[in-house]
Each structure stands twice: as structure tokens, then as C-alpha cells.
Coordinates of C-alpha atoms in Angstrom, one line a residue:
M1 CA 0.0 -0.1 0.0
A2 CA 1.2 3.5 -0.8
E3 CA 2.1 5.8 2.0
T4 CA 0.0 8.9 2.7
Y5 CA 1.6 12.3 3.3
I6 CA 0.4 15.7 4.6
Y7 CA 1.5 18.5 2.6
D8 CA -0.3 21.4 4.1
A9 CA -2.5 22.2 7.1
V10 CA -4.8 25.3 7.4
R11 CA -7.5 26.6 9.5
T12 CA -9.4 29.7 10.6
P13 CA -9.0 31.3 13.9
R14 CA -11.7 30.0 16.2
G15 CA -14.3 32.7 17.0
K16 CA -16.8 32.7 20.0
G17 CA -19.8 30.7 19.1
K18 CA -22.5 33.2 19.9
K19 CA -24.1 36.1 18.3
D20 CA -21.6 38.4 19.5
G21 CA -18.8 36.4 18.2
S22 CA -16.5 37.6 15.5
L23 CA -17.4 34.8 13.0
Y24 CA -21.1 34.9 13.5
Q25 CA -21.6 36.9 10.1
A26 CA -19.5 34.3 8.3
T27 CA -21.4 31.5 6.9
P28 CA -19.7 28.0 7.1
V29 CA -19.5 28.0 3.2
W30 CA -17.5 31.1 3.7
L31 CA -15.1 29.8 6.2
L32 CA -14.5 26.7 3.9
R33 CA -14.1 29.0 0.8
T34 CA -11.5 30.9 2.7
L35 CA -9.4 27.9 3.5
L36 CA -9.8 26.2 0.1
Q37 CA -8.4 29.4 -1.6
A38 CA -5.5 29.7 0.8
L39 CA -4.7 26.1 0.2
R40 CA -4.6 26.8 -3.6
Q41 CA -2.7 30.0 -3.3
R42 CA -0.3 28.7 -0.6
N43 CA 0.7 25.8 -2.7
D44 CA 0.2 27.2 -6.2
L45 CA -1.9 24.2 -6.4
D46 CA -3.5 22.9 -9.7
T47 CA -6.8 22.0 -8.1
S48 CA -7.5 19.4 -10.9
L49 CA -5.1 17.2 -9.4
V50 CA -7.1 16.7 -6.2
D51 CA -9.6 13.9 -6.3
D52 CA -11.9 14.7 -3.3
V53 CA -12.8 16.8 -0.6
I54 CA -14.1 15.0 2.5
L55 CA -15.4 17.1 5.3
G56 CA -16.7 16.4 8.9
C57 CA -19.6 18.5 10.1
V58 CA -21.5 17.2 13.3
T59 CA -24.7 19.4 12.6
P60 CA -25.0 19.1 8.7
V61 CA -28.3 20.9 8.5
G62 CA -29.6 24.4 7.1
E63 CA -26.3 26.2 5.7
Q64 CA -24.1 23.3 6.8
G65 CA -26.3 20.8 4.9
A66 CA -26.9 19.6 1.5
D67 CA -23.3 18.1 1.3
I68 CA -21.4 21.3 2.1
A69 CA -18.2 19.8 0.9
R70 CA -19.2 19.9 -2.7
T71 CA -20.7 23.4 -2.4
A72 CA -17.7 24.8 -1.0
V73 CA -15.4 23.3 -3.7
L74 CA -17.4 25.1 -6.3
D75 CA -17.9 28.3 -4.6
A76 CA -13.9 28.6 -3.9
G77 CA -13.6 28.4 -7.8
W78 CA -11.8 24.8 -7.7
A79 CA -11.7 22.7 -10.7
Q80 CA -15.2 21.1 -11.4
S81 CA -13.7 17.7 -11.3
V82 CA -13.0 17.8 -7.6
A83 CA -15.7 16.0 -5.9
G84 CA -17.0 16.5 -2.1
V85 CA -18.5 14.5 0.6
T86 CA -19.7 15.4 4.2
L87 CA -19.8 13.0 7.0
S88 CA -20.5 12.9 10.7
R89 CA -18.6 10.9 13.4
Y90 CA -19.8 13.5 16.1
C91 CA -16.6 15.1 17.7
G92 CA -14.4 12.8 15.7
S93 CA -15.6 13.8 12.3
G94 CA -12.7 16.1 11.4
L95 CA -10.2 13.3 12.1
E96 CA -12.4 10.6 10.5
A97 CA -12.3 12.7 7.3
M98 CA -8.5 12.7 7.4
N99 CA -8.3 9.1 8.3
M100 CA -10.7 8.1 5.3
A101 CA -8.7 10.3 3.0
A102 CA -5.5 8.6 4.1
A103 CA -7.1 5.3 3.7
K104 CA -8.3 6.0 0.0
I105 CA -4.8 7.3 -0.8
A106 CA -3.1 4.2 0.6
S107 CA -5.2 2.0 -1.3
G108 CA -4.6 3.7 -4.7
M109 CA -8.3 4.7 -5.1
E110 CA -7.4 8.2 -4.8
E111 CA -4.2 10.2 -5.3
M112 CA -4.6 13.5 -3.6
V113 CA -7.5 14.4 -1.2
V114 CA -8.4 17.6 0.9
A115 CA -9.8 16.4 4.4
G116 CA -11.1 18.5 7.4
G117 CA -14.2 20.0 8.8
V118 CA -16.4 22.9 9.6
E119 CA -18.7 24.0 12.3
S120 CA -20.5 27.2 12.8
M121 CA -21.9 26.7 16.2
S122 CA -23.1 30.4 16.6
R123 CA -25.4 29.8 13.6
W124 CA -26.3 26.2 14.0
P125 CA -26.2 25.1 17.6
M126 CA -25.6 21.7 18.9
G127 CA -28.7 19.5 18.7
S128 CA -30.1 21.4 15.8
D129 CA -30.3 18.2 13.7
G130 CA -32.1 16.3 16.4
G131 CA -31.4 12.6 16.0
A132 CA -32.6 9.4 17.9
W133 CA -29.5 9.3 20.2
V134 CA -30.7 12.4 21.8
M135 CA -34.4 13.0 20.9
D136 CA -36.0 9.5 21.0
P137 CA -37.2 8.5 24.3
R138 CA -37.2 4.8 23.6
I139 CA -33.5 5.1 22.7
N140 CA -32.5 7.0 25.6
T141 CA -34.2 4.5 27.9
A142 CA -32.7 1.5 26.2
L143 CA -29.2 2.7 25.9
G144 CA -28.8 4.7 29.1
F145 CA -28.3 8.0 27.3
V146 CA -27.1 10.9 29.4
P147 CA -25.7 14.4 28.3
Q148 CA -22.0 14.5 28.1
G149 CA -21.4 16.7 30.7
I150 CA -23.1 14.0 33.2
S151 CA -20.4 11.5 31.7
A152 CA -17.7 14.0 32.4
D153 CA -18.7 14.6 35.9
L154 CA -19.1 10.8 36.3
I155 CA -15.4 10.0 35.3
A156 CA -14.3 12.8 37.4
T157 CA -16.2 11.1 40.3
L158 CA -14.8 7.7 39.6
E159 CA -11.2 9.0 39.0
G160 CA -11.2 11.3 42.2
F161 CA -10.4 14.2 40.1
S162 CA -11.4 17.5 42.3
R163 CA -12.9 20.6 41.1
Q164 CA -9.5 22.2 41.9
D165 CA -7.8 19.6 39.8
L166 CA -9.9 20.4 36.8
D167 CA -9.6 24.1 37.2
A168 CA -5.9 24.0 37.3
F169 CA -5.8 22.0 34.2
A170 CA -8.2 24.4 32.5
A171 CA -6.0 27.5 33.7
E172 CA -2.9 25.8 32.2
S173 CA -4.5 25.3 29.0
H174 CA -5.3 29.0 28.7
R175 CA -1.6 29.5 29.9
R176 CA -0.1 27.4 27.2
A177 CA -2.5 28.7 24.6
A178 CA -1.7 32.4 25.3
L179 CA 2.0 31.5 25.3
A180 CA 1.9 29.8 22.0
R181 CA -0.2 32.8 20.3
S182 CA 2.2 35.3 21.7
E183 CA 5.2 33.3 20.3
G184 CA 3.5 32.9 16.9
R185 CA 3.3 29.0 17.1
F186 CA -0.2 29.0 15.3
D187 CA 0.9 31.6 12.4
R188 CA 1.8 29.1 9.8
S189 CA -1.6 27.4 9.8
I190 CA -4.1 30.3 10.7
V191 CA -5.7 31.8 7.7
P192 CA -7.5 35.1 8.8
V193 CA -11.2 35.5 7.9
T194 CA -12.1 38.4 5.8
D195 CA -15.5 39.7 4.6
L196 CA -16.6 40.3 1.1
N197 CA -15.1 43.7 1.3
G198 CA -11.9 42.3 2.3
M199 CA -12.1 43.6 5.8
T200 CA -10.5 41.4 8.6
M201 CA -13.3 39.6 10.6
L202 CA -11.0 37.6 12.8
E203 CA -7.4 36.8 12.6
R204 CA -6.6 35.0 15.8
D205 CA -8.3 32.6 18.3
E206 CA -10.8 34.5 20.2
T207 CA -11.5 32.8 23.5
I208 CA -7.9 32.6 25.0
R209 CA -7.9 34.2 28.3
P210 CA -4.4 34.7 29.5
D211 CA -5.5 35.8 32.9
A212 CA -7.4 32.5 33.7
S213 CA -6.6 30.9 37.0
I214 CA -7.9 28.6 39.8
E215 CA -9.2 31.5 41.6
S216 CA -11.1 32.9 38.7
L217 CA -12.5 29.8 37.7
S218 CA -13.6 28.9 41.0
G219 CA -16.6 31.3 41.0
L220 CA -18.3 29.6 38.0
S221 CA -21.2 27.3 38.7
P222 CA -21.4 23.6 37.8
S223 CA -23.0 23.4 34.4
F224 CA -24.6 20.0 34.6
E225 CA -26.0 19.8 38.3
T226 CA -29.5 20.7 37.3
M227 CA -29.6 18.1 34.4
G228 CA -28.4 15.6 36.8
A229 CA -31.2 16.2 39.2
M230 CA -33.7 16.1 36.4
G231 CA -33.0 12.3 36.3
F232 CA -29.8 11.8 34.3
D233 CA -27.7 11.1 37.3
A234 CA -30.0 8.2 38.2
T235 CA -29.7 6.8 34.7
A236 CA -25.9 6.9 35.0
L237 CA -26.0 5.5 38.5
E238 CA -28.0 2.6 37.4
K239 CA -24.9 1.3 35.4
Y240 CA -22.2 2.5 37.7
T241 CA -23.6 1.0 41.0
T242 CA -20.4 1.5 43.0
V243 CA -20.9 5.3 42.8
E244 CA -23.1 6.7 45.5
K245 CA -23.4 10.5 44.3
I246 CA -22.0 12.1 41.0
L247 CA -20.0 15.2 41.9
H248 CA -20.7 17.9 39.6
V249 CA -17.3 19.4 39.0
H250 CA -17.5 20.7 35.5
H251 CA -18.6 24.1 34.2
A252 CA -18.0 26.6 31.4
G253 CA -14.5 27.3 32.4
N254 CA -13.1 23.9 32.6
S255 CA -15.2 22.4 29.4
S256 CA -14.5 23.0 25.9
G257 CA -15.4 26.6 24.4
I258 CA -18.4 26.7 21.8
V259 CA -16.8 28.2 18.6
D260 CA -17.0 28.7 15.0
G261 CA -14.2 27.4 12.9
A262 CA -13.0 25.2 10.0
A263 CA -9.8 23.5 9.1
L264 CA -8.4 21.6 6.1
L265 CA -5.6 19.2 5.4
L266 CA -3.9 18.6 2.1
L267 CA -3.0 14.7 1.8
G268 CA -1.6 12.7 -1.1
S269 CA 0.7 9.8 -2.1
R270 CA 4.4 10.7 -2.9
E271 CA 3.7 10.7 -6.6
A272 CA 0.8 12.8 -6.4
G273 CA 2.9 15.6 -4.4
V274 CA 5.7 15.1 -7.0
R275 CA 3.2 16.0 -9.7
A276 CA 1.9 18.9 -7.9
G277 CA 5.4 20.2 -6.9
L278 CA 4.8 19.7 -3.2
T279 CA 7.2 18.7 -0.5
P280 CA 5.8 16.4 2.2
R281 CA 5.7 17.5 5.9
A282 CA 4.4 14.4 7.5
R283 CA 3.2 10.9 7.0
V284 CA 0.1 9.2 8.3
R285 CA 1.3 6.3 10.0
M286 CA -1.9 4.7 11.4
A287 CA -5.5 5.2 12.5
A288 CA -7.9 3.5 14.7
V289 CA -11.5 4.0 15.9
V290 CA -13.5 2.0 18.6
G291 CA -16.7 1.9 20.4
S292 CA -16.9 2.3 24.0
E293 CA -19.5 2.2 26.8
P294 CA -22.2 4.8 25.8
T295 CA -23.4 6.1 29.0
I296 CA -19.9 7.2 30.3
M297 CA -19.3 7.8 26.6
L298 CA -16.0 9.8 26.9
T299 CA -13.3 7.1 27.7
G300 CA -12.8 5.8 24.2
P301 CA -9.6 7.7 23.3
T302 CA -7.6 5.4 25.7
Q303 CA -8.6 2.2 23.6
A304 CA -8.4 3.9 20.3
C305 CA -4.7 5.1 20.9
R306 CA -3.7 1.4 22.2
K307 CA -5.4 0.0 19.1
A308 CA -3.5 2.4 16.9
L309 CA -0.1 1.8 18.6
G310 CA -0.5 -2.1 18.6
K311 CA -1.1 -2.0 14.8
L312 CA 2.3 -0.5 14.4
G313 CA 4.0 -2.4 17.1
M314 CA 4.7 0.9 19.1
V315 CA 4.4 1.8 22.7
V316 CA 3.2 4.9 24.4
D317 CA 6.8 6.3 24.8
D318 CA 7.3 6.1 21.1
I319 CA 5.0 9.1 20.7
D320 CA 6.6 12.6 21.4
L321 CA 3.6 14.6 21.4
W322 CA -0.1 14.0 22.3
E323 CA -3.1 15.9 21.3
I324 CA -5.9 14.9 23.5
N325 CA -9.1 16.9 22.8
E326 CA -10.2 18.8 25.6
A327 CA -13.8 18.2 25.3
F328 CA -14.0 18.5 29.2
A329 CA -10.9 18.7 31.5
T330 CA -11.3 15.1 32.8
V331 CA -11.0 13.6 29.3
P332 CA -7.2 14.4 28.7
M333 CA -6.5 13.9 32.4
K334 CA -8.1 10.4 32.5
T335 CA -6.5 9.4 28.9
A336 CA -3.0 10.6 30.1
R337 CA -3.5 8.8 33.5
D338 CA -4.6 5.5 31.7
L339 CA -1.8 5.7 29.2
G340 CA 0.9 6.7 31.5
V341 CA 1.6 10.0 29.5
A342 CA 3.2 12.8 31.4
M343 CA 1.1 15.9 31.1
H344 CA 4.1 18.1 30.1
R345 CA 3.7 16.0 26.8
V346 CA 0.0 16.5 26.3
N347 CA -1.5 19.6 24.5
V348 CA 1.6 21.7 24.9
N349 CA 0.1 24.7 23.2
G350 CA -3.2 24.5 24.9
G351 CA -6.4 23.1 23.7
A352 CA -10.3 23.3 23.4
I353 CA -10.8 24.6 26.9
A354 CA -8.8 27.6 26.0
M355 CA -9.5 28.0 22.0
G356 CA -12.9 26.2 21.7
H357 CA -14.2 23.1 19.9
P358 CA -15.7 23.4 16.5
L359 CA -17.0 19.9 16.7
G360 CA -16.9 18.9 13.0
A361 CA -13.5 20.5 12.6
T362 CA -11.5 19.8 15.6
G363 CA -9.9 16.7 14.7
A364 CA -8.2 18.4 11.7
V365 CA -7.4 21.4 13.7
I366 CA -5.1 19.3 16.4
I367 CA -3.6 17.2 13.4
G368 CA -2.4 20.7 12.3
T369 CA -1.5 21.9 15.6
A370 CA 0.5 18.7 16.1
L371 CA 2.3 18.9 12.8
D372 CA 3.2 22.7 13.5
E373 CA 4.5 21.5 16.9
L374 CA 6.6 18.6 15.5
E375 CA 8.3 21.0 13.0
R376 CA 8.8 23.6 15.6
S377 CA 10.3 21.4 18.3
G378 CA 12.2 19.0 15.8
K379 CA 10.2 16.1 17.4
A380 CA 9.3 13.0 15.3
T381 CA 5.8 11.5 16.2
A382 CA 2.4 12.7 17.5
M383 CA -0.8 11.0 18.5
A384 CA -4.2 13.0 17.9
T385 CA -7.3 11.5 19.6
L386 CA -10.8 12.6 20.5
C387 CA -13.7 11.0 22.7
I388 CA -17.0 10.8 20.6
G389 CA -20.6 10.9 21.4
A390 CA -22.6 7.7 22.0
G391 CA -19.3 6.2 23.2
M392 CA -16.6 6.1 20.7
G393 CA -12.8 6.9 20.3
I394 CA -10.6 7.9 17.4
A395 CA -6.9 8.2 17.3
T396 CA -4.2 8.9 14.6
I397 CA -0.5 8.8 14.4
I398 CA 1.5 11.2 12.3
E399 CA 5.3 11.2 11.8
R400 CA 7.3 14.3 10.6
V401 CA 9.1 13.8 7.4

């Protein structure tokens, strides 16, 4: 099988996912158009060499529906021959898009593919698409559905993570992200978003708070206590009978931010890169996906990482950098604990608590962040992993060229 290479990685800044956010007036197609045009310009790319564009989107309705990938290809002025497809694997969608692209290239089915994702959460809030997992009472009862925040609080309770532990992690995420931004570590990948008149809408991530601290976070109220009292705690405790009471320790400050954003990766075979005059930056070594228990829901990254490592005969210490999505503070904390990864190797430039989690795009975002950091630090390998709704995990290993 052919090797798959990453030739470029671009993303928009992440804008606050509310009506007063800087990207609220930018449609999801506009975000993708911006990045597709940047990929073409940055690489002097003959777009007719690209076979397909694969995009993740967790809420593919309204402006994000109707196969937004193909719409964006045409709107960006790319070659008519470039196809487009949109997929959803919940929060793993952006990484699943890349893994699918890599598999197609490795098999020889396609030669060059753009993969990534988009989510405009200010315009299309979570849950806009409904779905049986959330909306069907029979499914809720049969499968033990609870909101993800309840799952995160359950994990924290089981693991013994205190509110102060989680807040300390969150404050560190902001500190690392603020330092990375000030040192220009994101500059290579970020493409500013401008409006129709060329005026800048946003040029850097909007939600980083350099002054975040345990003290400042301590005043925030738990986000999921009321939901728990409505019956969701009882649902979780039916499965986890060793827990007497779920401690509600997650809040807006130690959970991922709701944001707008998009990210794209340019992948191809070695031969495709030569034809396009491109230099590879990294190779995709392995990817894995797993199903996990759907009530606790957020523990899949550990198994997915172990599965990807096992397929290559690698061990945890063979990975230099870890990008573990900060859906909630407890997720990277538990994943790192389970795998035995030191926290100084995890999310070294901050994560979704500081910069936000644009659901369908985040997997591609963290691959780009990992790639930039491998090059900056001179390290070799990185693992990107995310927890996923309904109990799944996804992981991908890349190696710097």
C-alpha cells in the first residue's frame, strides 16, 4: 500500500460561538471557501489534481447541510472535477475525514484528497439536527443516554479528580495557548477570515484568556448539576452502581468552548505530491476507531490510542507529542493517566478549553497543531485523539518527514 503524506494544514481562527462572536456573520461555506482558496494560493496548487474533499460536520443541517463539501469546492472556484462529501462521526468527524482520505490514498483509489471539517456553532447550535440518540425516548431508555457533561462528571467522580484539579488543568490550557499565540506558534496554519469587502473579521483565536486562574474559575457554577437532578444522574448510577453520588465539577471554564471554525489538510501519495510540486511535511502512520460504553461515553480515546499503537508495534513512549481533545478537562486527564503519559507532553500549546471545540473541524485542527509543533520542536511523532458521542474513540499517529 502507498504511504499517505500531509502536504499542508490550514485553519481559521476560532471565533466565539455566539451572536456577538467575530465569525457569526461568516457562513460555514464562507469559512471553507476561505481555506480552500488559501490552500490553492499557498501551494500554487492545480486543483484538478485533487480527487475529493472530505469534510466532517456534526450538525449538517441548514447552511451546513446539502453536502457542504461539494458546495464549498464550487464556491471556492476549484476545478469542477473535484468531488466533495460530508460525514459525521460526532466530535471525531474532522479526524475521521482525514483517516478516510488517508485510507483511500493508501489503497490507490485516490491520489490527492483534501480533508477536514467545519462547524458554525453560533449559527447552528448543537442539537439542531435532532437525532434518535438525543431525541428518541425509547433510545434514551434502552441505551442509558445522558448528556456528555453528566458523563464527564461521572468520570471525574470515579477517578477522584477534584474541582480544583480540573480548574488547574483549565488554567494551564489557557496559559499554554496564550504563550503559543504570543510566540507565533499558530501563525503558519491560521488563515484570517475577511468579509466580502476584504475587511478582517478575525485573525486569531478569540476565546483565549491569559489571566485565567484557579481563583477566577472557582466562581463559576457547575453546568450539569440541574440536568443531573432531572434524572440523568439516576440513569448513570443505574450502570455505575459503585458510585453513591455524582460530583458535579465541570463548568463553562473547564469544558471546551463553543466556537465557530474550520480546518483543512492537503493529503496525497508521494507521486501526487511530485506531480503537484509539493514537499511532504508528515506521513500518516496509523489510525484507529473504537466503540466504548455509551453512558460514560468519553473513555474511548484510551482504547483507540492503544489500538493504533498496537497495529504498528509501538508503545506509548514512542510518541513524542499528544493532542488529546479537551472536550472536558477530565478527558485528557484520564486518558493521560490511563496511558501513562506525562502531562508536559499533552496539548503543549493548549487545547479546546482555551481555544474552543468547533465540533466537526476539531480533529483536523489538532492534527495541524501537532504537525506545526513537531516541526517547531524537531520532534518526530504525534498522536491525535478525541472522545466521541454515543461512546467512541478515534486516534491517528503522524510522523514528521
